[in-house]
Every structure is written in structure tokens, then in C-alpha cells.
PDB file of C-alpha atoms in Angstrom:
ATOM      1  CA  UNK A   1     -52.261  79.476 116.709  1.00 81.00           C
ATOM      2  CA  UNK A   2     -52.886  83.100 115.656  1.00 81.00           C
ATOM      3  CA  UNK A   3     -51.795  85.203 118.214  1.00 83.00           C
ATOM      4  CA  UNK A   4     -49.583  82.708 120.499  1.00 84.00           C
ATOM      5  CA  UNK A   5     -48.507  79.051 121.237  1.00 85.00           C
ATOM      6  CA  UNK A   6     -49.152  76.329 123.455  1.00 88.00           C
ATOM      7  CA  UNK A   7     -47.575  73.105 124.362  1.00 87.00           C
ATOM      8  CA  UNK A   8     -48.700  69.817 126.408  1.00 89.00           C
ATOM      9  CA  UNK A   9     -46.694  67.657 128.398  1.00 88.00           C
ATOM     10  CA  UNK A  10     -47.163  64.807 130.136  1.00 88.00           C
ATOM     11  CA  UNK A  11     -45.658  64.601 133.639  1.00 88.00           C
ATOM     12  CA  UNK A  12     -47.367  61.579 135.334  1.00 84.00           C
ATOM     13  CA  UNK A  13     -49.956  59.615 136.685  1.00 83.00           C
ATOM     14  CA  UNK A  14     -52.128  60.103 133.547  1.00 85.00           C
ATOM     15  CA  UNK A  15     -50.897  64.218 134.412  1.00 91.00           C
ATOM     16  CA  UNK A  16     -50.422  67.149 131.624  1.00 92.00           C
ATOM     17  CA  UNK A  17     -49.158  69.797 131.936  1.00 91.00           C
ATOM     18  CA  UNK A  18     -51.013  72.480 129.323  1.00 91.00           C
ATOM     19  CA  UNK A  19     -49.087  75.518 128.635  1.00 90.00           C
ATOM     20  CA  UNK A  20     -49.390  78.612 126.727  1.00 89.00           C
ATOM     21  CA  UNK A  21     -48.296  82.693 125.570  1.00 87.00           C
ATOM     22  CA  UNK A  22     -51.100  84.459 123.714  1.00 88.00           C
ATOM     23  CA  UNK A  23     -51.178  88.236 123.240  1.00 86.00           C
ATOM     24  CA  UNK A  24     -52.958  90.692 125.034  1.00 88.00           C
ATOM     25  CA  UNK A  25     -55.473  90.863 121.818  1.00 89.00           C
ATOM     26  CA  UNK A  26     -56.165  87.275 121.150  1.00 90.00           C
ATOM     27  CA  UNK A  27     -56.911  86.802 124.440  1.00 91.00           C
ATOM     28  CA  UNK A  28     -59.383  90.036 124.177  1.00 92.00           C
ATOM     29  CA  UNK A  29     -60.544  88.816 120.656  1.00 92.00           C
ATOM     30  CA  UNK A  30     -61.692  85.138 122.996  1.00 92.00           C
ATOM     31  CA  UNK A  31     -63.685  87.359 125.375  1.00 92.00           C
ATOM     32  CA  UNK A  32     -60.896  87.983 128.606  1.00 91.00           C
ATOM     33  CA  UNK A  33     -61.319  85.080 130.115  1.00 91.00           C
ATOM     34  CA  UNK A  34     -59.582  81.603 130.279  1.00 90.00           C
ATOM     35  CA  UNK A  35     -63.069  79.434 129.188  1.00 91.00           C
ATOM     36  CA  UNK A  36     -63.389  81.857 126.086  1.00 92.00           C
ATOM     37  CA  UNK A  37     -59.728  81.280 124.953  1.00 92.00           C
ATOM     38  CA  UNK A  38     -59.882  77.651 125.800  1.00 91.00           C
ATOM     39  CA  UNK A  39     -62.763  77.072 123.700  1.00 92.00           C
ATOM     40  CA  UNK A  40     -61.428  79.285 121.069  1.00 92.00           C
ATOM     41  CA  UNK A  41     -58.095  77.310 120.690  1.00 91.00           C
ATOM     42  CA  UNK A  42     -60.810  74.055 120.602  1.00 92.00           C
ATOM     43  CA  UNK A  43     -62.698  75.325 117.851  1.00 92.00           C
ATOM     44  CA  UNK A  44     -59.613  76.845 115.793  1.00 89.00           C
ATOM     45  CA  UNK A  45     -56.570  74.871 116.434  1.00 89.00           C
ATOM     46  CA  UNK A  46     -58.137  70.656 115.918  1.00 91.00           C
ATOM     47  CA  UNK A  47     -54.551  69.285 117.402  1.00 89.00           C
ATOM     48  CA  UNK A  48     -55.585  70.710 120.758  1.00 90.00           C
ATOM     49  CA  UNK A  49     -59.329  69.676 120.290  1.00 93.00           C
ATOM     50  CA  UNK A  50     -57.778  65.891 119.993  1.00 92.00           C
ATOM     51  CA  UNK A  51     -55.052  66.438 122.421  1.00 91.00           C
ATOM     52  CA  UNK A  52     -57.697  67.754 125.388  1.00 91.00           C
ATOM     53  CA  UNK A  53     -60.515  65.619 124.306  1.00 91.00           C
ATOM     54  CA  UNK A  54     -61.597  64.278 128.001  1.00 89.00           C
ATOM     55  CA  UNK A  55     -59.448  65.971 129.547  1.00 90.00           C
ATOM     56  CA  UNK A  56     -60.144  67.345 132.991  1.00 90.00           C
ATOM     57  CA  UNK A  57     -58.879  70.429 134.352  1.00 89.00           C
ATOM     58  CA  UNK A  58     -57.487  69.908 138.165  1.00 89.00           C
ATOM     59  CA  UNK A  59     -57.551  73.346 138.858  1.00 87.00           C
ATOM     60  CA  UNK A  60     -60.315  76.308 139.208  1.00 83.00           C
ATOM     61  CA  UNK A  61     -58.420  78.481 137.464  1.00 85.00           C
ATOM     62  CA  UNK A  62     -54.898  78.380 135.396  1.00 87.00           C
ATOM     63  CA  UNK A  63     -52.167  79.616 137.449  1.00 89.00           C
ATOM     64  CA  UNK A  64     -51.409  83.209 134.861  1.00 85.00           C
ATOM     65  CA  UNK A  65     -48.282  85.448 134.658  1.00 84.00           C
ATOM     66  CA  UNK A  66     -48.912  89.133 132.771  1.00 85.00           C
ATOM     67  CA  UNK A  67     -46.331  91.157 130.651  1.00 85.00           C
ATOM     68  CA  UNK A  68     -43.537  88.673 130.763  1.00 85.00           C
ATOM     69  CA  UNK A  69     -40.415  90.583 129.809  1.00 89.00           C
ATOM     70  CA  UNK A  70     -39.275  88.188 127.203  1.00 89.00           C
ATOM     71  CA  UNK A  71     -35.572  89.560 126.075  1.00 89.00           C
ATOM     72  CA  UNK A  72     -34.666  90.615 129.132  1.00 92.00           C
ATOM     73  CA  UNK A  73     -31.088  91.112 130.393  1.00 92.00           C
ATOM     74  CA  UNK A  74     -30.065  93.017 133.817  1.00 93.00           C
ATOM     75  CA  UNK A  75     -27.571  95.757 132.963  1.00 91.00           C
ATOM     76  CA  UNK A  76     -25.081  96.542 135.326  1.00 89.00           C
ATOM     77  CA  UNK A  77     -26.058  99.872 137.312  1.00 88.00           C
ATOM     78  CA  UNK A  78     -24.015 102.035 139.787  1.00 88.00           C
ATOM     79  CA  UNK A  79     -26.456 102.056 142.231  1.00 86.00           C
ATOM     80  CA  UNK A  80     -26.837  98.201 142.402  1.00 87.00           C
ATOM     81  CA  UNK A  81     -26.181  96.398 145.804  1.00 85.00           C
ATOM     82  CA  UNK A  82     -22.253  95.213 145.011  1.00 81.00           C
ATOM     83  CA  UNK A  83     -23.330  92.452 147.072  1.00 87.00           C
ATOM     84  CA  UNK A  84     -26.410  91.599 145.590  1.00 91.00           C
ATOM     85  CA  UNK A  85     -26.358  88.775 142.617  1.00 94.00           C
ATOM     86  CA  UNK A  86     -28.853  88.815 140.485  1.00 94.00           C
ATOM     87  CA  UNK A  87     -30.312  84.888 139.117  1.00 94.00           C
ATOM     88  CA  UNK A  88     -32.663  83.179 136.929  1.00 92.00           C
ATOM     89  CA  UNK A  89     -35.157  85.605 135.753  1.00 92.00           C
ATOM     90  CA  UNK A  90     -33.908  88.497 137.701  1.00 92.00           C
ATOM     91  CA  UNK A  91     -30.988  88.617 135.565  1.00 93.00           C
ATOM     92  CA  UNK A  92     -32.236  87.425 132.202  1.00 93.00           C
ATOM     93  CA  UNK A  93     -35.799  86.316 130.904  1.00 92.00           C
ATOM     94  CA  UNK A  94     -35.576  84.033 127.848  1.00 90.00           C
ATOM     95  CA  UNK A  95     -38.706  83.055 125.561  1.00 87.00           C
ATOM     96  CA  UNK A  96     -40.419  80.194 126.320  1.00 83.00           C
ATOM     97  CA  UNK A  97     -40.844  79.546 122.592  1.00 80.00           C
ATOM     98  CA  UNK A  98     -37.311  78.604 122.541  1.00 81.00           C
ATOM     99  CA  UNK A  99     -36.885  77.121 125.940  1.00 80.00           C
ATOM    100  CA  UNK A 100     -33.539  76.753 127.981  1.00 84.00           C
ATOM    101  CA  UNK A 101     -35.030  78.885 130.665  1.00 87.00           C
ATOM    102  CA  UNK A 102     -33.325  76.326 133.479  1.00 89.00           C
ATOM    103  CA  UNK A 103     -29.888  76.151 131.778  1.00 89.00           C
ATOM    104  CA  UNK A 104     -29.834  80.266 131.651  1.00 91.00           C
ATOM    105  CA  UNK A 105     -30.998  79.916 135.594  1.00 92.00           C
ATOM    106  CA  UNK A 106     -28.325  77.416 136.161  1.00 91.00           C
ATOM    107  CA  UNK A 107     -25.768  79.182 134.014  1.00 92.00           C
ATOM    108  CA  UNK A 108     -26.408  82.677 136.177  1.00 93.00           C
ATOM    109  CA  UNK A 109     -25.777  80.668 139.482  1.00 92.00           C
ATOM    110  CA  UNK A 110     -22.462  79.337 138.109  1.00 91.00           C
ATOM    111  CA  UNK A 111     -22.038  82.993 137.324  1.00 92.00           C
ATOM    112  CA  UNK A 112     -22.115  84.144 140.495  1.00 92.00           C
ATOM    113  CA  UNK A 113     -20.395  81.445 141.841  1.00 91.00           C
ATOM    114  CA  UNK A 114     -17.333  82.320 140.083  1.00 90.00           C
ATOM    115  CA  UNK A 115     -17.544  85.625 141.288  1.00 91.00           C
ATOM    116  CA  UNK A 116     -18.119  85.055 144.563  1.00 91.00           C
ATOM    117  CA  UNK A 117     -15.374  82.917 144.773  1.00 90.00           C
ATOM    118  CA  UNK A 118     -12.747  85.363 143.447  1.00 89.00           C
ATOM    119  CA  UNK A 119     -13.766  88.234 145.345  1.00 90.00           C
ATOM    120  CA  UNK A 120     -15.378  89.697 142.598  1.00 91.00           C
ATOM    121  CA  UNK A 121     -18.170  91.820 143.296  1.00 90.00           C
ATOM    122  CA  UNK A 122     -21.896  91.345 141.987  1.00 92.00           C
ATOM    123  CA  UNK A 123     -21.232  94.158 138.837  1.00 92.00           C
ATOM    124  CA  UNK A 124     -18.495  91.832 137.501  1.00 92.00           C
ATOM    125  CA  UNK A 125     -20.871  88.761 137.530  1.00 92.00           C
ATOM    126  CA  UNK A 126     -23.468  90.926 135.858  1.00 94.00           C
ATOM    127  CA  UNK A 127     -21.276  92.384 133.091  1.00 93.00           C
ATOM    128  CA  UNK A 128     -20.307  88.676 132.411  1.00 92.00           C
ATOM    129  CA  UNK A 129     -23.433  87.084 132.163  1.00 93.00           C
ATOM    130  CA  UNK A 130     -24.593  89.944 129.777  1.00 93.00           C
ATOM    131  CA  UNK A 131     -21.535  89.103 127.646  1.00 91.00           C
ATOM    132  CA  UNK A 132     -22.855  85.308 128.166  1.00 91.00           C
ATOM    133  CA  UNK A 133     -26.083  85.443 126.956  1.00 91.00           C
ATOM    134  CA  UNK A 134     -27.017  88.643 125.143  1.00 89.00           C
ATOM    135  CA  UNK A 135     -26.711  87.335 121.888  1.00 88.00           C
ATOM    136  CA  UNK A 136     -28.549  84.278 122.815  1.00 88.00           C
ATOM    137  CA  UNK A 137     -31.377  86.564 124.315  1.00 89.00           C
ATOM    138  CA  UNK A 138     -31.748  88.404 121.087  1.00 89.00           C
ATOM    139  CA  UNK A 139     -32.294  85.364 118.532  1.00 89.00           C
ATOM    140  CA  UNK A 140     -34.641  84.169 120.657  1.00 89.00           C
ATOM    141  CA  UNK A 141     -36.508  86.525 120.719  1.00 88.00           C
ATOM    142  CA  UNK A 142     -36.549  87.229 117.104  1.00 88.00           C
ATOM    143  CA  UNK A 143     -37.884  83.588 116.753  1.00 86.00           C
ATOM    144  CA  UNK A 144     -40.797  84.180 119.412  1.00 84.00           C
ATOM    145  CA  UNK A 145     -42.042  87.764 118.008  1.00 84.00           C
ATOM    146  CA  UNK A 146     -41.468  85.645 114.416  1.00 83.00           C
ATOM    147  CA  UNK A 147     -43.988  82.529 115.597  1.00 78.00           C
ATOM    148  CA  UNK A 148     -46.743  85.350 116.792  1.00 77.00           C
ATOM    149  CA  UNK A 149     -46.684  87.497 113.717  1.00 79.00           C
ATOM    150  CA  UNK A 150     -46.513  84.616 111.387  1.00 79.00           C
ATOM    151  CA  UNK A 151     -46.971  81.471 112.784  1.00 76.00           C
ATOM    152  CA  UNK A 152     -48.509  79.139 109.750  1.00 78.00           C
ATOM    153  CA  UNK A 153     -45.841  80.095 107.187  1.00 84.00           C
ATOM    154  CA  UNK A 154     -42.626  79.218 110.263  1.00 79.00           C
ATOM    155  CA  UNK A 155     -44.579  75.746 110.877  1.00 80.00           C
ATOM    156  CA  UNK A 156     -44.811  74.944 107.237  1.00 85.00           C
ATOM    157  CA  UNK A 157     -41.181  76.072 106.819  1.00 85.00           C
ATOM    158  CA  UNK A 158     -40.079  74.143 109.328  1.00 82.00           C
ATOM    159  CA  UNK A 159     -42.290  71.618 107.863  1.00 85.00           C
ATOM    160  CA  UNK A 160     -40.308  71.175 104.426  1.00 88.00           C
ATOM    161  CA  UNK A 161     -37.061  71.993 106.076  1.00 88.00           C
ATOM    162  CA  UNK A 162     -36.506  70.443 109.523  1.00 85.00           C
ATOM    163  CA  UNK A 163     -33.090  71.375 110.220  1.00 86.00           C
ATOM    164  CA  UNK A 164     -34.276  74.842 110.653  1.00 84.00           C
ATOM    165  CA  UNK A 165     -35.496  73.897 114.067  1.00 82.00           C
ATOM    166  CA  UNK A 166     -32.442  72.138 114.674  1.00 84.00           C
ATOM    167  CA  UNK A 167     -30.428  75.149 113.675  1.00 84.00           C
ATOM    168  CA  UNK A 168     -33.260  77.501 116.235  1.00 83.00           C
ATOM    169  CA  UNK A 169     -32.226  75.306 118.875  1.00 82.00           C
ATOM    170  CA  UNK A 170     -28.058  75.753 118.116  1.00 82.00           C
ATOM    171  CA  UNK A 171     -28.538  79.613 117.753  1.00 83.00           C
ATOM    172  CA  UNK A 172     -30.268  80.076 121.330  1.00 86.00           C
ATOM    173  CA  UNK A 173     -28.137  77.929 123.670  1.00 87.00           C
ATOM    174  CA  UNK A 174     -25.750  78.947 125.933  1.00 85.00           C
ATOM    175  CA  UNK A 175     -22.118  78.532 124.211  1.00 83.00           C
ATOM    176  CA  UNK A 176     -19.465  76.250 125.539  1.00 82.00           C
ATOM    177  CA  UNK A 177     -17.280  79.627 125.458  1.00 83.00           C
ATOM    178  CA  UNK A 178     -19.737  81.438 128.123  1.00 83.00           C
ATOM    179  CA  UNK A 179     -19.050  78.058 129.744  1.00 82.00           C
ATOM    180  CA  UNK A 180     -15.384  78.218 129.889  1.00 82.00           C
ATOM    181  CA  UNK A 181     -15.719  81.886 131.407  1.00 83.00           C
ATOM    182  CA  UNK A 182     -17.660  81.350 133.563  1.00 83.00           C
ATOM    183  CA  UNK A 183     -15.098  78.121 134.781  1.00 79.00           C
ATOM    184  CA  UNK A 184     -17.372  75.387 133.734  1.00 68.00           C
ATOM    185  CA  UNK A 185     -17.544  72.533 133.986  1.00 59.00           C
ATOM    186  CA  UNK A 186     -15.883  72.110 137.352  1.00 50.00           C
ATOM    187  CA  UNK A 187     -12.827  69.418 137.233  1.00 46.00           C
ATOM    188  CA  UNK A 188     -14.601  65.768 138.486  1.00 42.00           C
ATOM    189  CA  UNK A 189     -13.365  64.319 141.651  1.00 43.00           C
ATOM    190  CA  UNK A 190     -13.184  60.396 140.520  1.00 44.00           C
ATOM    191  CA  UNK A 191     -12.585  59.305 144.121  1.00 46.00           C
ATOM    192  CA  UNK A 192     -15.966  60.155 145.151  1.00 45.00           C
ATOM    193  CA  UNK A 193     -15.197  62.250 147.900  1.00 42.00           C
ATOM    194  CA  UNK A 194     -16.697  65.487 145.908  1.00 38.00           C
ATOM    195  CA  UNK A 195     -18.476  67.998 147.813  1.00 37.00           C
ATOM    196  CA  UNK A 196     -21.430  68.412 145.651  1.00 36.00           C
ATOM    197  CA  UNK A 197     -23.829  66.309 143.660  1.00 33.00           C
ATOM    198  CA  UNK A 198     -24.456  67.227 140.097  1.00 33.00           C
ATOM    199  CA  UNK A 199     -26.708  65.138 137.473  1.00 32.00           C
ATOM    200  CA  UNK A 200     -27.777  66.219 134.147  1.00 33.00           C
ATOM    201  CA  UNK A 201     -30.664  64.416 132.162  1.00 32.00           C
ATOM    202  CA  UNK A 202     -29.444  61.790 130.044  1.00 29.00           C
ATOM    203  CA  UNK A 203     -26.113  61.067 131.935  1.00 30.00           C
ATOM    204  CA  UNK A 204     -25.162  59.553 135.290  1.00 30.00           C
ATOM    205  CA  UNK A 205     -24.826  61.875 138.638  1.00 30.00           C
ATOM    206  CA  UNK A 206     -21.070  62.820 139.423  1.00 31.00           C
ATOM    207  CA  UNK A 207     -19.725  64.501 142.448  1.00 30.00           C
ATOM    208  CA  UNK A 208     -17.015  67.289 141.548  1.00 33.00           C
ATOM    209  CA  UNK A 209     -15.524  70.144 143.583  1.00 38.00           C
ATOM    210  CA  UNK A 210     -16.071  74.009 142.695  1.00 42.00           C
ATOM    211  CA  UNK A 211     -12.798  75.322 142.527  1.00 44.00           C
ATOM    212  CA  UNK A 212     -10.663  76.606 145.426  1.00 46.00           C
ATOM    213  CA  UNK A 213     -10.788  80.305 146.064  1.00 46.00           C
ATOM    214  CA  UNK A 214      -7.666  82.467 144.654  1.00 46.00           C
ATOM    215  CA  UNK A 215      -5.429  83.395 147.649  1.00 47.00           C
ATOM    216  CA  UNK A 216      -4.681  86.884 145.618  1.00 47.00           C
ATOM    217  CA  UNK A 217      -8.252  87.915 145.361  1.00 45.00           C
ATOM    218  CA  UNK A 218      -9.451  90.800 146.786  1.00 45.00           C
ATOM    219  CA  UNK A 219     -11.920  90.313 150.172  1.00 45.00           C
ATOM    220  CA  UNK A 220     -15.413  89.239 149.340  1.00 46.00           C
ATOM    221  CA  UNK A 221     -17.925  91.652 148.651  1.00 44.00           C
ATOM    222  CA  UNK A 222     -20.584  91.601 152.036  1.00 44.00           C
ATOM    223  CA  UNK A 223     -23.542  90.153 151.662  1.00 44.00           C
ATOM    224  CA  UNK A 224     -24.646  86.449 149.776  1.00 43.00           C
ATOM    225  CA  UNK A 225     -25.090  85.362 146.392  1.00 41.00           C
ATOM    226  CA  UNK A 226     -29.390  85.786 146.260  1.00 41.00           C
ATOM    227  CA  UNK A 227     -31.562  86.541 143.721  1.00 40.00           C
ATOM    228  CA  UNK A 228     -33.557  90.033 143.774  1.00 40.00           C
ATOM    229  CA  UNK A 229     -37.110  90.301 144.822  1.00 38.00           C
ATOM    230  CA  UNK A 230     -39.683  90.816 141.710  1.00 36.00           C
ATOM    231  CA  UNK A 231     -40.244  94.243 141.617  1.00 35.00           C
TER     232      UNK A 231
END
């Protein structure tokens, strides 16, 4: 819709989940509040009128996050806590347009995982993810400010050419060469005597072993892999 996006899932129990970005203007333009731009993305948009048709809202008021960062990536500075690694979106904020928001969480733990394991300190698991997913971060957000400047001629292009979105969805993953830097994926103990439990959607849960620390690395850096409170 002009001026953001939305999406619905269901999650269960006859449960949605109703989701959406929209601009600092549209939601203006629909009168500040949530019942304005509800009723505004009824009137305008008829796939949500049919979608939320009966629909009952289960809260008083939508749970709302302000000035989202979209694009962001931590940059290494000298006065960061060596012993202090950042995660999730404390070390890089993707669009939600494009999604993958979990795997770049999941991909920052590994991160600092590998660090922590060498000795390395928190800079070095930084610089790494940067490396990682910078390029990543950057597409996708070309593709989000693309859907809220012009949203009808993307949908009708993706319309009459569907790999595009298939193609969207290649360009802002994580690459299976971050992967191998980062030391992923972790060799699979078979005899099931693994140390951790690991399951990914679509495939069975395996147990595997992170690997053993180096006996040459330097001492570990004080303090715990964490993520950074929101400033």
C-alpha cells in the first residue's frame, strides 16, 4: 500500500498475526492513530478488507516500534567493551520487507561463538560479521526503500516476472561463504552423544559439537558473549 506494507500470518488456534511498516507520513496522512490507519488500509487496500473481515483484535492496542534502523550494521569502535559481543539487532538490523531477521540473529551468535572460542576478542567478531553481511544489508534495503517509493509498479513486475522475487530472496541471504568463516556448520556427531541440539525447519533435529578450542589461542577476552542493551 502507498506508503508501507503489511503481512498476515496465521499462527494457531484460528490466531493471526497482522503485521506492518508504514512511514511516518502515511501514518499522519490516516490521522496518528492505529484505528485511522486501520481503516484506511480497509478502505484502500480490498485484500486486507477480505483478509480482516471478522476479524477481532485481541489486543487494546498494537504492540509499535518507532524509527527502526533498517540497514543497520555495528562498526567496530575503539572504545567498545573488547569483551562485549554485540547480537541480533544490536549488531545488524535487516528489513523486514525482505525477512531473514532470525538467520542474521543466529548467524551473529555463531559469530561470536567462533570468536569466543579462539580467544578472539569482541572487535574481531564485529569486523567479521560486517564482512558477513554488509552486502546483504545493503540490497535489502534497496528493495524496502524500492517497495515504499513505488510499490504498484514492483508488485506488477513481480507480477509478470516471478523469478524476480526468487532472485530478491538469493541476493539478501546470508552466503554459504560467511558460513564457512564463521566455521559453520559444525561437524555432526552421528553417535548421538552431541552436546547441543540443533533443528532447522524442514529437516530433522541433529546433535553436533561446536568445535574444540585452539590450544595456541591467545587467553579469552573477560567478560561473556551478550548482546548490548538498546540504547
Amino acid at each position: 500500500f502507498d506508503g508501507g506494507y503489511a503481512g498476515l500470518l496465521l499462527v494457531e488456534s484460528e490466531l493471526a498475526n497482522f503485521s506492518l511498516i508504514v512511514s511516518a507520513r502515511a501514518l499522519e496522512r490516516a490521522g496518528g492513530t492505529w484505528d485511522g490507519l486501520l481503516q484506511t488500509l480497509i478502505a484502500s487496500c480490498p485484500h486486507v478488507a477480505q483478509r480482516l473481515r471478522g476479524a477481532t483484535p485481541r489486543l487494546s492496542r498494537p504492540l509499535a516500534v518507532s524509527r527502526l534502523p533498517y540497514g543497520f550494521v555495528h562498526s567496530p569502535q575503539p572504545a567498545d567493551a573488547p569483551g562485549l559481543f554485540r547480537l541480533g539487532d544490536q549488531a545488524a538490523v535487516i528489513p523486514s520487507f525482505t525477512g531473514d531477521g532470525v538467520a542474521v540473529a543466529l548467524h551473529s551468535a555463531g559469530s561470536a561463538a567462533s570468536a569466543w572460542l579462539a580467544g578472539e576478542p569482541s572487535a574481531a567478531h564485529h569486523h567479521r560479521l560486517r564482512r558477513n553481511v554488509a552486502a546483504q544489508m545493503r540490497r535489502a534495503s534497496w528493495l524496502h526503500m524500492a517497495c515504499l517509493a513505488a510499490p504498484a509498479p514492483l508488485v506488477a513486475a513481480c507480477r509478470s516476472f516471478p523469478g524476480l522475487m526468487r532472485l530478491a530472496a538469493a541476493w539478501t541471504r546470508i552466503p554459504r561463504s560467511a558460513e564457512r568463516r564463521i566455521g559453520w556448520p559444525y561437524p555432526v556427531d552421528q553417535s548421538g552423544g552431541g552436546e547441543i541440539m540443533f533443528g532447522a525447519l524442514g529437516s530433522s533435529s541433529v546433535s553436533i559439537r561446536p568445535r574444540a578450542r585452539s590450544q595456541n589461542s591467545s587467553p579469552r577476552p573477560s567478560g561473556r558473549p551478550s548482546s548490548s542493551q538498546s540504547e
